[in-house]
């Protein structure tokens, strides 16, 4: 029997199964943390930034932009990522500063209940789709200098 990613202890089993199918179906859950197995994306601690970045780049290149509940390591940059469809970071946790500077988002972008521990920069970004920050927590500075929201923000 293969190991299943625990994802997050605070979600219902049916939601957990949906997240497994949508977010981490292609990853093994070989990382043990506090008695539970996790895939590399959902592992709730700091991790190798290079390997994480490569995994995210591959996901984005394959148009798999569902990043719900993932734990993003220190100083993560999505600066070189081009999202070709809706991207969902709901319930994700950014442990370090997140860089989305200078990006154009053509499609919807979700950060519902997302936690930004180390600040975030969306400077000079353009959000052509809808943007949802409902319940997001910015524990440090959030910059949106010279950013454009033609459709507004939720």
XYZ file of N, CA and C in Angstrom:
462
model
N 0.842 -1.183 0.000
C 0.000 0.000 0.000
C 0.886 1.245 0.000
N 0.572 2.186 -0.879
C 1.373 3.402 -0.945
C 0.967 4.362 0.175
N 1.900 5.183 0.564
C 1.660 6.172 1.610
C 0.871 7.340 1.026
N -0.034 7.888 1.832
C -0.836 9.028 1.401
C -0.379 10.286 2.117
N -0.361 11.381 1.399
C 0.036 12.664 1.977
C -1.016 13.125 2.989
N -0.559 13.475 4.173
C -1.439 13.939 5.247
C -1.979 15.345 4.960
N -1.294 16.137 4.177
C -1.611 17.486 3.714
C -1.661 18.504 4.834
N -2.655 18.404 5.687
C -2.844 19.374 6.761
C -3.757 18.736 7.804
N -3.401 18.830 9.075
C -4.227 18.177 10.095
C -5.577 18.847 10.322
N -5.781 20.034 9.784
C -7.000 20.798 10.075
C -8.063 20.733 8.988
N -7.959 19.774 8.081
C -8.976 19.685 7.033
C -9.689 18.336 7.089
N -10.901 18.331 6.586
C -11.721 17.113 6.593
C -11.158 16.086 5.619
N -11.432 14.816 5.876
C -10.901 13.731 5.053
C -11.307 13.845 3.584
N -12.564 14.248 3.302
C -12.991 14.347 1.904
C -12.252 15.473 1.182
N -11.982 16.565 1.887
C -11.207 17.664 1.302
C -9.766 17.213 1.101
N -9.221 16.504 2.076
C -7.852 15.990 1.989
C -7.703 15.108 0.745
N -8.668 14.247 0.494
C -8.602 13.367 -0.670
C -8.655 14.177 -1.968
N -9.492 15.197 -2.025
C -9.577 16.048 -3.206
C -8.245 16.777 -3.458
N -7.611 17.262 -2.390
C -6.321 17.947 -2.514
C -5.254 16.970 -3.004
N -5.270 15.761 -2.493
C -4.317 14.742 -2.958
C -4.447 14.538 -4.469
N -5.673 14.444 -4.950
C -5.923 14.210 -6.375
C -5.506 15.420 -7.202
N -5.793 16.602 -6.715
C -5.562 17.821 -7.481
C -4.143 18.378 -7.369
N -3.522 18.270 -6.200
C -2.247 18.945 -5.967
C -1.053 17.995 -5.984
N -1.140 16.890 -5.260
C 0.079 16.084 -5.082
C -0.055 14.637 -5.546
N -0.959 14.380 -6.475
C -1.168 13.015 -6.960
C 0.084 12.408 -7.582
N 0.970 13.227 -8.120
C 2.149 12.756 -8.838
C 3.390 12.635 -7.941
N 3.221 12.901 -6.649
C 4.355 12.887 -5.723
C 4.220 11.775 -4.692
N 5.350 11.249 -4.266
C 5.316 10.247 -3.201
C 5.221 10.958 -1.849
N 4.626 10.300 -0.896
C 4.478 10.860 0.455
C 5.499 10.196 1.371
N 6.759 10.383 1.059
C 7.849 9.713 1.773
C 8.483 10.552 2.875
N 7.960 11.725 3.124
C 8.557 12.617 4.123
C 7.769 12.514 5.429
N 8.426 12.011 6.456
C 7.782 11.821 7.757
C 7.991 13.067 8.620
N 6.889 13.586 9.171
C 6.952 14.759 10.051
C 5.897 14.593 11.139
N 6.349 14.559 12.384
C 5.461 14.387 13.543
C 4.502 13.220 13.374
N 5.038 12.097 12.895
C 4.259 10.867 12.795
C 3.361 10.752 11.578
N 3.373 11.744 10.678
C 2.531 11.704 9.481
C 3.394 11.789 8.227
N 2.911 11.163 7.169
C 3.603 11.211 5.888
C 3.110 12.396 5.068
N 4.054 13.046 4.389
C 3.740 14.199 3.546
C 4.474 14.078 2.226
N 3.893 14.672 1.189
C 4.635 14.865 -0.041
C 5.543 16.084 0.166
N 6.451 16.312 -0.755
C 7.406 17.405 -0.617
C 6.712 18.772 -0.593
N 5.637 18.946 -1.351
C 4.936 20.239 -1.390
C 4.237 20.572 -0.074
N 3.654 19.579 0.565
C 2.868 19.815 1.781
C 3.653 19.641 3.077
N 4.889 19.216 2.984
C 5.722 19.028 4.170
C 5.769 20.332 4.970
N 5.274 20.333 6.232
C 5.100 21.587 6.990
C 6.357 22.079 7.698
N 7.434 22.158 6.971
C 8.661 22.715 7.538
C 9.511 23.213 6.385
N 10.561 23.906 6.721
C 11.479 24.406 5.699
C 12.057 23.225 4.934
N 12.319 23.437 3.670
C 12.839 22.357 2.827
C 13.829 22.920 1.828
N 14.451 22.064 1.073
C 15.435 22.462 0.078
C 14.785 23.395 -0.949
N 15.211 24.641 -0.953
C 14.611 25.662 -1.813
C 14.803 25.345 -3.289
N 15.988 24.869 -3.672
C 16.240 24.568 -5.082
C 15.299 23.471 -5.578
N 15.220 22.360 -4.860
C 14.334 21.264 -5.273
C 12.875 21.703 -5.301
N 12.486 22.520 -4.320
C 11.115 23.017 -4.292
C 10.848 23.880 -5.523
N 11.753 24.810 -5.819
C 11.584 25.700 -6.975
C 11.485 24.910 -8.275
N 12.315 23.891 -8.415
C 12.272 23.067 -9.624
C 10.932 22.332 -9.748
N 10.421 21.834 -8.644
C 9.137 21.140 -8.647
C 8.006 22.093 -9.029
N 8.034 23.303 -8.483
C 7.010 24.301 -8.807
C 7.116 24.715 -10.272
N 8.334 24.950 -10.760
C 8.520 25.323 -12.174
C 7.940 24.249 -13.085
N 8.198 22.995 -12.743
C 7.674 21.888 -13.550
C 6.142 21.863 -13.500
N 5.576 22.075 -12.325
C 4.116 22.102 -12.194
C 3.512 23.216 -13.040
N 4.104 24.405 -12.962
C 3.596 25.548 -13.724
C 3.742 25.292 -15.226
N 4.886 24.744 -15.649
C 5.111 24.442 -17.068
C 4.086 23.437 -17.590
N 3.635 22.544 -16.716
C 2.633 21.542 -17.092
C 1.214 22.038 -16.834
N 1.094 23.333 -16.519
C -0.198 23.983 -16.294
C -0.966 23.379 -15.120
N -0.225 22.918 -14.103
C -0.814 22.433 -12.853
C -0.596 23.526 -11.810
N -1.541 24.426 -11.686
C -1.389 25.613 -10.845
C -2.220 25.554 -9.570
N -2.459 24.369 -9.089
C -3.193 24.191 -7.842
C -2.162 23.964 -6.736
N -1.978 24.993 -5.905
C -0.976 24.945 -4.840
C -1.616 25.072 -3.461
N -2.858 24.630 -3.342
C -3.555 24.739 -2.060
C -2.851 23.934 -0.975
N -2.740 24.560 0.178
C -2.183 23.965 1.401
C -0.680 23.676 1.323
N 0.011 24.085 0.279
C 1.440 23.791 0.244
C 2.186 24.715 1.203
N 3.375 24.291 1.586
C 4.245 25.079 2.465
C 5.452 25.479 1.626
N 5.582 26.789 1.395
C 6.617 27.316 0.524
C 7.819 27.716 1.376
N 9.014 27.205 1.058
C 10.189 27.482 1.885
C 10.653 28.933 1.810
N 11.681 29.211 2.563
C 12.244 30.560 2.652
C 12.579 31.132 1.282
N 12.353 32.441 1.168
C 12.753 33.229 -0.001
C 12.332 32.581 -1.312
N 11.079 32.239 -1.427
C 10.590 31.627 -2.657
C 10.254 32.696 -3.675
N 10.639 32.433 -4.892
C 10.377 33.378 -5.956
C 9.581 32.708 -7.062
N 8.517 33.360 -7.447
C 7.747 32.925 -8.604
C 7.985 33.913 -9.739
N 9.096 34.656 -9.631
C 9.437 35.715 -10.566
C 9.524 35.193 -11.995
N 10.011 33.981 -12.190
C 10.188 33.432 -13.529
C 9.031 32.524 -13.947
N 7.993 32.452 -13.157
C 6.865 31.592 -13.486
C 5.828 32.363 -14.292
N 5.294 31.721 -15.315
C 4.201 32.296 -16.092
C 3.009 31.367 -15.949
N 1.990 31.848 -15.281
C 0.805 31.044 -15.045
C -0.126 31.170 -16.247
N -0.369 30.051 -16.939
C -1.174 30.062 -18.158
C -2.653 29.835 -17.886
N -2.997 29.612 -16.634
C -4.399 29.451 -16.245
C -4.530 29.936 -14.801
N -5.729 29.799 -14.246
C -5.959 30.191 -12.856
C -4.927 29.536 -11.946
N -4.459 30.295 -10.955
C -3.530 29.755 -9.957
C -4.181 29.878 -8.586
N -4.096 28.820 -7.805
C -4.751 28.789 -6.494
C -3.725 28.456 -5.403
N -3.459 29.457 -4.552
C -2.559 29.304 -3.415
C -3.340 29.335 -2.099
N -4.627 29.049 -2.147
C -5.457 29.112 -0.942
C -4.906 28.187 0.140
N -4.894 28.682 1.353
C -4.457 27.951 2.546
C -2.975 27.583 2.507
N -2.221 28.148 1.566
C -0.779 27.897 1.512
C -0.090 28.732 2.580
N 1.143 28.365 2.895
C 1.931 29.128 3.861
C 3.300 29.419 3.255
N 3.593 30.709 3.112
C 4.893 31.160 2.624
C 5.762 31.432 3.845
N 6.812 30.630 4.054
C 7.644 30.758 5.249
C 8.601 31.941 5.173
N 9.039 32.296 3.985
C 9.945 33.428 3.789
C 9.285 34.457 2.891
N 10.054 35.420 2.437
C 9.507 36.449 1.556
C 9.128 35.842 0.214
N 7.964 36.193 -0.273
C 7.476 35.704 -1.562
C 7.624 36.818 -2.598
N 8.147 36.480 -3.759
C 8.358 37.444 -4.841
C 7.481 37.106 -6.038
N 6.535 37.978 -6.314
C 5.720 37.887 -7.515
C 5.892 39.170 -8.331
N 6.964 39.874 -8.093
C 7.238 41.187 -8.688
C 7.285 41.105 -10.214
N 6.612 42.082 -10.851
C 6.677 42.221 -12.299
C 5.910 41.176 -13.086
N 5.044 40.430 -12.447
C 4.283 39.374 -13.125
C 3.003 39.941 -13.722
N 2.568 39.353 -14.814
C 1.247 39.620 -15.364
C 0.449 38.341 -15.193
N -0.646 38.465 -14.483
C -1.534 37.325 -14.248
C -2.752 37.514 -15.137
N -2.854 36.713 -16.169
C -3.961 36.838 -17.128
C -5.247 36.214 -16.608
N -5.116 35.303 -15.653
C -6.272 34.557 -15.164
C -6.476 34.798 -13.672
N -7.514 34.211 -13.126
C -7.835 34.389 -11.711
C -6.699 33.896 -10.825
N -6.581 34.547 -9.686
C -5.526 34.240 -8.727
C -6.159 34.199 -7.339
N -5.938 33.104 -6.617
C -6.554 32.940 -5.293
C -5.493 32.778 -4.217
N -5.657 33.575 -3.174
C -4.813 33.490 -1.980
C -5.705 33.443 -0.738
N -6.820 32.734 -0.802
C -7.745 32.658 0.330
C -7.075 31.999 1.532
N -7.117 32.686 2.668
C -6.577 32.155 3.927
C -5.078 31.831 3.848
N -4.383 32.399 2.889
C -2.944 32.173 2.740
C -2.192 32.957 3.810
N -1.120 32.379 4.314
C -0.291 33.045 5.324
C 1.038 33.423 4.688
N 1.368 34.711 4.777
C 2.652 35.219 4.298
C 3.478 35.574 5.526
N 4.381 34.679 5.924
C 5.197 34.879 7.130
C 6.255 35.951 6.935
N 6.887 35.988 5.764
C 8.050 36.847 5.569
C 7.837 38.012 4.635
N 6.621 38.400 4.404
C 6.355 39.496 3.495
C 6.175 38.995 2.070
N 5.660 39.903 1.224
C 5.399 39.537 -0.161
C 5.489 40.791 -1.028
N 5.988 40.605 -2.240
C 6.058 41.709 -3.189
C 5.308 41.346 -4.466
N 4.338 42.192 -4.787
C 3.627 42.124 -6.061
C 3.900 43.407 -6.845
N 5.000 44.082 -6.531
C 5.324 45.350 -7.186
C 5.339 45.196 -8.703
N 4.768 46.196 -9.378
C 4.751 46.281 -10.838
C 4.102 45.059 -11.484
N 3.133 44.474 -10.797
C 2.409 43.323 -11.349
C 1.060 43.773 -11.887
N 0.533 43.004 -12.800
C -0.778 43.296 -13.381
C -1.660 42.063 -13.196
N -2.854 42.302 -12.674
C -3.807 41.233 -12.371
C -5.012 41.392 -13.295
N -4.993 40.718 -14.441
C -6.071 40.873 -15.419
C -7.299 40.040 -15.079
N -7.130 38.987 -14.306
C -8.257 38.191 -13.839
C -8.681 38.680 -12.461
N -9.597 37.978 -11.844
C -9.988 38.354 -10.485
C -8.899 37.916 -9.508
N -8.824 38.641 -8.385
C -7.823 38.349 -7.355
C -8.569 38.227 -6.032
N -8.291 37.155 -5.298
C -8.995 36.910 -4.044
C -7.994 36.711 -2.910
N -7.964 37.694 -2.003
C -7.113 37.625 -0.814
C -7.967 37.443 0.451
N -9.176 36.950 0.317
C -10.070 36.787 1.457
C -9.395 35.987 2.564
N -9.299 36.586 3.744
C -8.734 35.906 4.905
C -7.228 35.747 4.902
N -6.538 36.299 3.894
C -5.074 36.177 3.846
C -4.460 36.930 5.025
N -3.354 36.404 5.530
C -2.658 37.022 6.667
C -1.268 37.434 6.227
N -1.001 38.729 6.325
C 0.298 39.280 5.979
C 1.011 39.607 7.281
N 1.944 38.763 7.687
C 2.622 38.952 8.973
C 3.745 39.974 8.882
N 4.192 40.256 7.677
C 5.170 41.315 7.427
C 4.670 42.123 6.246
N 5.495 42.941 5.718
C 5.139 43.890 4.670
C 4.610 43.202 3.397
N 3.554 43.784 2.842
C 3.008 43.359 1.554
C 3.060 44.566 0.623
N 3.810 44.450 -0.463
C 3.985 45.565 -1.388
C 3.235 45.322 -2.690
N 2.505 46.352 -3.100
C 1.763 46.333 -4.355
C 2.053 47.619 -5.143
N 3.260 48.130 -5.025
C 3.636 49.400 -5.648
C 3.548 49.269 -7.179
N 2.847 50.205 -7.793
C 2.648 50.263 -9.243
C 2.000 48.998 -9.796
N 1.168 48.339 -9.005
C 0.428 47.169 -9.479
C -0.924 47.621 -10.008
N -1.470 46.857 -10.941
C -2.730 47.212 -11.588
C -3.746 46.096 -11.387
N -4.952 46.499 -10.993
C -6.062 45.566 -10.753
C -7.269 46.040 -11.560
N -7.302 45.805 -12.875
C -8.414 46.292 -13.700
C -9.779 45.781 -13.243
N -9.827 44.591 -12.619
C -11.098 44.003 -12.197
C -11.323 44.094 -10.690
N -10.458 44.787 -9.974
C -10.611 44.929 -8.534
C -10.033 43.734 -7.772
N -10.197 43.799 -6.456
C -9.664 42.773 -5.552
C -10.750 42.366 -4.585
N -10.842 41.078 -4.255
C -11.762 40.601 -3.215
C -10.996 40.439 -1.923
